[in-house]
């Protein structure tokens, strides 16, 4: 009779339909009430899912069950009371409805009619249509129908959006998600809250830099996991800004002027301020990269020993500096395939490495922050050098050696490392190297301001998770807006 009444309504009132539907659901709840009370807490949800007809739950999908006040005593009597102001219009069905209901009591003594179990959930940025779309996707990928998303299901979810996530990013985010949750699954509601927070919470946590995000993801992964997608630069990332950090302390001033003096002497010795040729470029970059690969390794070694002595985490800085040293070494290995240095050149590299490596190591023991500021200024000069090389290549007259680099294919090791593509040129390679140097510049300057307990500024796991969720929800919001724009006018 109830179903017939609903069908006859040409313009049904959604609140009335909702109440009638809940009446049907509550009648079924009443029939299995004894089973629920007598069963263990682990199988209660299974009893509900196997008993309540899925079609009834989808009929009630206009309203979020997490936004009304539910009297547990009313479930026993087959009645439900609702407050109109507590109902929010969303589209949630199936296990989503059950997962957002108030928890069932663990014993029959809790059904005394004196205590009401209430669950309320509201979102600050997500509108009901977007919540509905996201919830539907959650249910689609929820393989075991438990109302939760685990790391494997998150992979499936993100693979539905391959237009914004690469496979490497998906694997990385799923790994961080697994580590952050210690292998546990996340309920739909908690994941929706985390997604909502990415739209409303500032990315820079200010004085609360060590705070966890809404999913509880900490920084454990930073100790051993690093960016697998590093140095695969996008087109917009290759156009760097030439920046300069103004010295703010005496040590900053000393570091800046030391770099300027070294550069002045090196430029004069190599004739860099004259005509730029391919021979001068390769001699300069090969020598500089043998020196540039030293600071990262020295910093990683000293921080490694400090972590062992103090038996404390390092915040992922060891991995970052090891990767920086490897990156500079890859610059060297790429350029030496284009020119084989002479014996005299190799001897000068050995001498400079001994002198600079020893001096930098002693300085790092005394004042690590000074050393990172010094490296930051070195990288500023490196960005200027590579910018000058790029401008010389792009403006070189046709037929010159430099002009050939605009079309000459990059060495295979460079193509593989930077993912330059089958047609990647030497010019593309130098753009990528400059982007690397800009990152080293920014990282070393930022490390100076870090406090004990802060996390690697280049790779913070909780920020990675938040960025991925933010990218996902913005794609869903765009899809929702597009769907609304295509609807016919009423």
Short mmCIF file of N, CA, C and O in Angstrom, two decimals, residues 3-98:
data_model
loop_
_atom_site.label_atom_id
_atom_site.label_comp_id
_atom_site.label_asym_id
_atom_site.label_seq_id
_atom_site.Cartn_x
_atom_site.Cartn_y
_atom_site.Cartn_z
N UNK A 3 3.91 1.54 -1.16
CA UNK A 3 4.55 1.70 -2.46
C UNK A 3 3.56 2.26 -3.48
O UNK A 3 3.91 3.10 -4.31
N UNK A 4 2.33 1.76 -3.48
CA UNK A 4 1.32 2.25 -4.41
C UNK A 4 1.06 3.74 -4.18
O UNK A 4 0.88 4.51 -5.11
N UNK A 5 1.03 4.11 -2.89
CA UNK A 5 0.77 5.51 -2.57
C UNK A 5 1.89 6.40 -3.12
O UNK A 5 1.64 7.50 -3.62
N UNK A 6 3.12 5.92 -3.02
CA UNK A 6 4.25 6.71 -3.53
C UNK A 6 4.18 6.84 -5.03
O UNK A 6 4.42 7.90 -5.61
N UNK A 7 3.81 5.72 -5.72
CA UNK A 7 3.76 5.75 -7.18
C UNK A 7 2.68 6.69 -7.70
O UNK A 7 2.82 7.29 -8.76
N UNK A 8 1.56 6.80 -6.96
CA UNK A 8 0.45 7.63 -7.41
C UNK A 8 0.74 9.12 -7.29
O UNK A 8 0.07 9.93 -7.93
N UNK A 9 1.71 9.44 -6.46
CA UNK A 9 2.03 10.86 -6.28
C UNK A 9 2.77 11.37 -7.52
O UNK A 9 3.86 10.93 -7.83
N UNK A 10 2.16 12.31 -8.23
CA UNK A 10 2.82 12.85 -9.41
C UNK A 10 3.99 13.74 -9.02
O UNK A 10 5.04 13.72 -9.65
N UNK A 11 3.79 14.57 -8.04
CA UNK A 11 4.84 15.43 -7.54
C UNK A 11 5.03 15.12 -6.05
O UNK A 11 4.54 15.83 -5.19
N UNK A 12 5.70 14.05 -5.75
CA UNK A 12 5.82 13.63 -4.36
C UNK A 12 6.66 14.60 -3.54
O UNK A 12 7.63 15.16 -4.02
N UNK A 13 6.22 14.78 -2.32
CA UNK A 13 7.00 15.57 -1.37
C UNK A 13 8.15 14.69 -0.87
O UNK A 13 7.93 13.60 -0.36
N UNK A 14 9.37 15.16 -1.04
CA UNK A 14 10.53 14.33 -0.72
C UNK A 14 10.60 14.00 0.76
O UNK A 14 11.02 12.91 1.14
N UNK A 15 10.17 14.91 1.61
CA UNK A 15 10.19 14.62 3.04
C UNK A 15 9.18 13.54 3.39
O UNK A 15 9.45 12.63 4.19
N UNK A 16 8.01 13.61 2.75
CA UNK A 16 7.00 12.58 2.98
C UNK A 16 7.49 11.23 2.46
O UNK A 16 7.36 10.20 3.12
N UNK A 17 8.09 11.24 1.26
CA UNK A 17 8.64 10.01 0.70
C UNK A 17 9.70 9.43 1.61
O UNK A 17 9.77 8.22 1.83
N UNK A 18 10.52 10.31 2.13
CA UNK A 18 11.59 9.87 3.03
C UNK A 18 11.01 9.20 4.28
O UNK A 18 11.45 8.14 4.71
N UNK A 19 9.99 9.82 4.89
CA UNK A 19 9.40 9.26 6.10
C UNK A 19 8.75 7.90 5.83
O UNK A 19 8.85 6.97 6.64
N UNK A 20 8.08 7.80 4.68
CA UNK A 20 7.45 6.53 4.34
C UNK A 20 8.50 5.45 4.12
O UNK A 20 8.32 4.29 4.53
N UNK A 21 9.59 5.83 3.46
CA UNK A 21 10.66 4.85 3.21
C UNK A 21 11.29 4.40 4.51
O UNK A 21 11.56 3.21 4.72
N UNK A 22 11.54 5.34 5.41
CA UNK A 22 12.12 4.98 6.70
C UNK A 22 11.19 4.07 7.49
O UNK A 22 11.62 3.19 8.24
N UNK A 23 9.88 4.27 7.31
CA UNK A 23 8.94 3.38 7.99
C UNK A 23 9.14 1.94 7.53
O UNK A 23 9.11 1.00 8.33
N UNK A 24 9.34 1.76 6.21
CA UNK A 24 9.59 0.41 5.70
C UNK A 24 10.90 -0.14 6.25
O UNK A 24 10.99 -1.30 6.63
N UNK A 25 11.94 0.71 6.28
CA UNK A 25 13.23 0.26 6.79
C UNK A 25 13.13 -0.12 8.26
O UNK A 25 13.65 -1.14 8.71
N UNK A 26 12.43 0.71 9.03
CA UNK A 26 12.32 0.46 10.47
C UNK A 26 11.54 -0.82 10.75
O UNK A 26 11.83 -1.53 11.73
N UNK A 27 10.54 -1.13 9.89
CA UNK A 27 9.81 -2.40 10.07
C UNK A 27 10.75 -3.58 9.90
O UNK A 27 10.69 -4.56 10.65
N UNK A 28 11.64 -3.48 8.93
CA UNK A 28 12.61 -4.57 8.76
C UNK A 28 13.61 -4.58 9.89
O UNK A 28 14.05 -5.65 10.33
N UNK A 29 14.01 -3.40 10.36
CA UNK A 29 14.90 -3.34 11.54
C UNK A 29 14.25 -4.06 12.73
O UNK A 29 14.92 -4.77 13.50
N UNK A 30 12.96 -3.84 12.90
CA UNK A 30 12.27 -4.43 14.05
C UNK A 30 12.29 -5.95 13.97
O UNK A 30 12.48 -6.63 14.98
N UNK A 31 12.16 -6.48 12.73
CA UNK A 31 12.13 -7.93 12.60
C UNK A 31 13.46 -8.59 12.92
O UNK A 31 13.53 -9.73 13.33
N UNK A 32 14.55 -7.83 12.68
CA UNK A 32 15.87 -8.43 12.95
C UNK A 32 16.51 -7.86 14.20
O UNK A 32 17.69 -8.09 14.47
N UNK A 33 15.75 -7.10 14.96
CA UNK A 33 16.30 -6.47 16.17
C UNK A 33 16.90 -7.48 17.12
O UNK A 33 17.98 -7.26 17.69
N UNK A 34 16.18 -8.59 17.33
CA UNK A 34 16.69 -9.59 18.26
C UNK A 34 18.00 -10.20 17.77
O UNK A 34 18.91 -10.48 18.56
N UNK A 35 18.10 -10.41 16.44
CA UNK A 35 19.34 -10.96 15.90
C UNK A 35 20.51 -10.02 16.15
O UNK A 35 21.61 -10.44 16.51
N UNK A 36 20.25 -8.73 15.99
CA UNK A 36 21.33 -7.75 16.17
C UNK A 36 21.79 -7.72 17.62
O UNK A 36 22.97 -7.70 17.93
N UNK A 37 20.82 -7.72 18.55
CA UNK A 37 21.16 -7.64 19.97
C UNK A 37 21.88 -8.90 20.44
O UNK A 37 22.77 -8.84 21.30
N UNK A 38 21.51 -10.02 19.89
CA UNK A 38 22.11 -11.27 20.32
C UNK A 38 23.44 -11.55 19.63
O UNK A 38 24.28 -12.26 20.17
N UNK A 39 23.67 -10.97 18.46
CA UNK A 39 24.90 -11.23 17.73
C UNK A 39 26.06 -10.44 18.29
O UNK A 39 25.91 -9.53 19.11
N UNK A 40 27.27 -10.78 17.82
CA UNK A 40 28.47 -10.08 18.25
C UNK A 40 28.58 -8.77 17.48
O UNK A 40 27.97 -8.58 16.44
N UNK A 41 29.40 -7.84 18.02
CA UNK A 41 29.54 -6.54 17.38
C UNK A 41 30.15 -6.63 16.00
O UNK A 41 29.94 -5.79 15.15
N UNK A 42 30.93 -7.68 15.74
CA UNK A 42 31.61 -7.80 14.45
C UNK A 42 30.67 -8.18 13.32
O UNK A 42 30.97 -7.93 12.15
N UNK A 43 29.51 -8.79 13.64
CA UNK A 43 28.64 -9.22 12.53
C UNK A 43 27.35 -8.42 12.47
O UNK A 43 26.45 -8.77 11.74
N UNK A 44 27.23 -7.35 13.25
CA UNK A 44 25.98 -6.58 13.21
C UNK A 44 25.76 -5.92 11.85
O UNK A 44 24.68 -5.94 11.30
N UNK A 45 26.86 -5.31 11.33
CA UNK A 45 26.68 -4.66 10.05
C UNK A 45 26.34 -5.67 8.97
O UNK A 45 25.56 -5.40 8.06
N UNK A 46 26.91 -6.86 9.05
CA UNK A 46 26.61 -7.90 8.07
C UNK A 46 25.13 -8.29 8.12
O UNK A 46 24.51 -8.52 7.10
N UNK A 47 24.57 -8.35 9.35
CA UNK A 47 23.15 -8.69 9.49
C UNK A 47 22.29 -7.62 8.83
O UNK A 47 21.35 -7.91 8.09
N UNK A 48 22.65 -6.34 9.06
CA UNK A 48 21.87 -5.25 8.48
C UNK A 48 21.95 -5.27 6.96
O UNK A 48 20.96 -5.14 6.26
N UNK A 49 23.18 -5.42 6.45
CA UNK A 49 23.37 -5.40 5.00
C UNK A 49 22.65 -6.54 4.31
O UNK A 49 22.16 -6.41 3.20
N UNK A 50 22.59 -7.69 4.98
CA UNK A 50 21.95 -8.85 4.36
C UNK A 50 20.44 -8.82 4.50
O UNK A 50 19.75 -9.56 3.83
N UNK A 51 19.90 -7.96 5.36
CA UNK A 51 18.47 -7.96 5.64
C UNK A 51 17.75 -6.79 4.99
O UNK A 51 16.69 -6.97 4.39
N UNK A 52 18.35 -5.59 5.10
CA UNK A 52 17.67 -4.42 4.57
C UNK A 52 17.77 -4.42 3.05
O UNK A 52 18.85 -4.57 2.50
N UNK A 53 16.65 -4.28 2.39
CA UNK A 53 16.63 -4.34 0.93
C UNK A 53 17.38 -3.14 0.36
O UNK A 53 17.11 -2.00 0.72
N UNK A 54 18.31 -3.38 -0.54
CA UNK A 54 19.14 -2.30 -1.09
C UNK A 54 18.30 -1.26 -1.83
O UNK A 54 18.62 -0.08 -1.84
N UNK A 55 17.18 -1.71 -2.42
CA UNK A 55 16.33 -0.76 -3.15
C UNK A 55 15.73 0.27 -2.21
O UNK A 55 15.57 1.44 -2.56
N UNK A 56 15.41 -0.15 -0.97
CA UNK A 56 14.86 0.80 -0.01
C UNK A 56 15.90 1.85 0.35
O UNK A 56 15.59 3.03 0.51
N UNK A 57 17.16 1.40 0.50
CA UNK A 57 18.20 2.34 0.86
C UNK A 57 18.43 3.35 -0.25
O UNK A 57 18.65 4.52 0.00
N UNK A 58 18.37 2.90 -1.51
CA UNK A 58 18.57 3.83 -2.61
C UNK A 58 17.40 4.81 -2.71
O UNK A 58 17.57 5.94 -3.13
N UNK A 59 16.19 4.36 -2.35
CA UNK A 59 15.04 5.27 -2.35
C UNK A 59 15.26 6.39 -1.35
O UNK A 59 14.87 7.53 -1.57
N UNK A 60 15.90 6.06 -0.26
CA UNK A 60 16.16 7.07 0.77
C UNK A 60 17.40 7.88 0.47
O UNK A 60 17.86 8.65 1.28
N UNK A 61 17.93 7.73 -0.73
CA UNK A 61 19.19 8.36 -1.06
C UNK A 61 19.16 9.87 -1.18
O UNK A 61 20.18 10.48 -1.37
N UNK A 62 17.96 10.48 -1.13
CA UNK A 62 17.90 11.93 -1.21
C UNK A 62 18.45 12.60 0.04
O UNK A 62 18.78 13.77 0.02
N UNK A 63 18.51 11.89 1.14
CA UNK A 63 18.87 12.54 2.40
C UNK A 63 20.01 11.82 3.07
O UNK A 63 20.11 10.60 3.02
N UNK A 64 20.91 12.57 3.71
CA UNK A 64 22.05 12.00 4.40
C UNK A 64 21.63 11.50 5.76
O UNK A 64 21.13 12.25 6.59
N UNK A 65 21.85 10.20 6.00
CA UNK A 65 21.48 9.64 7.28
C UNK A 65 22.39 10.12 8.39
O UNK A 65 22.10 9.91 9.55
N UNK A 66 23.53 10.72 8.02
CA UNK A 66 24.44 11.20 9.05
C UNK A 66 24.03 12.57 9.56
O UNK A 66 24.70 13.16 10.38
N UNK A 67 22.91 13.12 9.06
CA UNK A 67 22.51 14.45 9.47
C UNK A 67 21.12 14.50 10.10
O UNK A 67 20.44 15.49 10.03
N UNK A 68 20.68 13.38 10.68
CA UNK A 68 19.44 13.46 11.43
C UNK A 68 19.64 12.80 12.78
O UNK A 68 20.54 12.02 12.99
N UNK A 69 18.76 13.15 13.71
CA UNK A 69 18.82 12.58 15.05
C UNK A 69 17.99 11.31 15.09
O UNK A 69 16.81 11.34 14.77
N UNK A 70 18.61 10.21 15.46
CA UNK A 70 17.95 8.91 15.43
C UNK A 70 17.76 8.41 16.85
O UNK A 70 18.69 8.28 17.60
N UNK A 71 16.55 8.11 17.21
CA UNK A 71 16.28 7.54 18.52
C UNK A 71 16.39 6.04 18.43
O UNK A 71 15.70 5.39 17.66
N UNK A 72 17.32 5.46 19.18
CA UNK A 72 17.51 4.01 19.16
C UNK A 72 16.27 3.31 19.69
O UNK A 72 15.88 2.25 19.22
N UNK A 73 15.61 3.92 20.65
CA UNK A 73 14.40 3.31 21.19
C UNK A 73 13.32 3.25 20.13
O UNK A 73 12.50 2.32 20.11
N UNK A 74 13.31 4.24 19.22
CA UNK A 74 12.31 4.25 18.16
C UNK A 74 12.51 3.12 17.19
O UNK A 74 11.57 2.67 16.56
N UNK A 75 13.76 2.66 17.00
CA UNK A 75 14.00 1.55 16.09
C UNK A 75 13.28 0.31 16.57
O UNK A 75 12.71 -0.45 15.80
N UNK A 76 13.24 0.12 17.91
CA UNK A 76 12.56 -1.06 18.44
C UNK A 76 11.06 -1.00 18.21
O UNK A 76 10.42 -2.01 17.96
N UNK A 77 10.51 0.19 18.27
CA UNK A 77 9.06 0.32 18.14
C UNK A 77 8.62 0.55 16.71
O UNK A 77 7.45 0.68 16.43
N UNK A 78 9.62 0.67 15.80
CA UNK A 78 9.27 0.87 14.39
C UNK A 78 8.94 2.29 14.07
O UNK A 78 8.34 2.57 13.05
N UNK A 79 9.31 3.26 14.94
CA UNK A 79 9.02 4.66 14.70
C UNK A 79 10.33 5.42 14.53
O UNK A 79 11.35 5.04 15.08
N UNK A 80 10.28 6.53 13.78
CA UNK A 80 11.43 7.40 13.60
C UNK A 80 10.97 8.84 13.72
O UNK A 80 9.94 9.20 13.18
N UNK A 81 11.72 9.63 14.47
CA UNK A 81 11.40 11.05 14.58
C UNK A 81 12.53 11.85 13.96
O UNK A 81 13.69 11.53 14.15
N UNK A 82 12.17 12.89 13.19
CA UNK A 82 13.17 13.67 12.49
C UNK A 82 12.93 15.15 12.75
O UNK A 82 11.80 15.60 12.87
N UNK A 83 14.01 15.89 12.82
CA UNK A 83 13.93 17.33 12.92
C UNK A 83 14.28 17.91 11.57
O UNK A 83 15.34 17.62 11.04
N UNK A 84 13.40 18.74 11.00
CA UNK A 84 13.58 19.21 9.63
C UNK A 84 14.90 19.95 9.46
O UNK A 84 15.57 19.85 8.44
N UNK A 85 15.30 20.71 10.49
CA UNK A 85 16.53 21.49 10.38
C UNK A 85 17.77 20.62 10.42
O UNK A 85 18.85 21.06 10.08
N UNK A 86 17.61 19.37 10.85
CA UNK A 86 18.78 18.48 10.96
C UNK A 86 18.99 17.63 9.72
O UNK A 86 19.90 16.83 9.67
N UNK A 87 18.10 17.77 8.71
CA UNK A 87 18.20 16.96 7.51
C UNK A 87 18.88 17.76 6.42
O UNK A 87 18.49 18.88 6.12
N UNK A 88 19.91 17.17 5.85
CA UNK A 88 20.62 17.84 4.76
C UNK A 88 20.49 17.00 3.50
O UNK A 88 20.66 15.79 3.55
N UNK A 89 20.20 17.65 2.38
CA UNK A 89 19.93 16.93 1.15
C UNK A 89 21.23 16.45 0.52
O UNK A 89 22.06 17.24 0.12
N UNK A 90 21.42 15.16 0.44
CA UNK A 90 22.57 14.55 -0.25
C UNK A 90 22.10 13.29 -0.92
O UNK A 90 20.96 12.87 -0.75
N UNK A 91 22.96 12.66 -1.67
CA UNK A 91 22.61 11.42 -2.35
C UNK A 91 23.56 10.33 -1.90
O UNK A 91 24.66 10.21 -2.41
N UNK A 92 23.15 9.57 -0.93
CA UNK A 92 23.99 8.53 -0.34
C UNK A 92 23.16 7.27 -0.22
O UNK A 92 22.01 7.31 0.17
N UNK A 93 23.74 6.15 -0.57
CA UNK A 93 22.96 4.93 -0.62
C UNK A 93 23.75 3.76 -0.08
O UNK A 93 24.94 3.83 0.16
N UNK A 94 23.02 2.64 0.07
CA UNK A 94 23.64 1.37 0.42
C UNK A 94 24.46 1.42 1.68
O UNK A 94 24.05 1.98 2.68
N UNK A 95 25.68 0.83 1.65
CA UNK A 95 26.52 0.79 2.82
C UNK A 95 26.85 2.17 3.36
O UNK A 95 27.12 2.33 4.53
N UNK A 96 26.82 3.21 2.47
CA UNK A 96 27.09 4.58 2.92
C UNK A 96 26.06 4.99 3.97
O UNK A 96 26.38 5.63 4.97
N UNK A 97 24.78 4.63 3.75
CA UNK A 97 23.73 4.96 4.70
C UNK A 97 23.97 4.26 6.01
O UNK A 97 23.90 4.86 7.08
N UNK A 98 24.28 2.97 5.96
CA UNK A 98 24.48 2.21 7.18
C UNK A 98 25.72 2.64 7.93
O UNK A 98 25.74 2.67 9.15
#
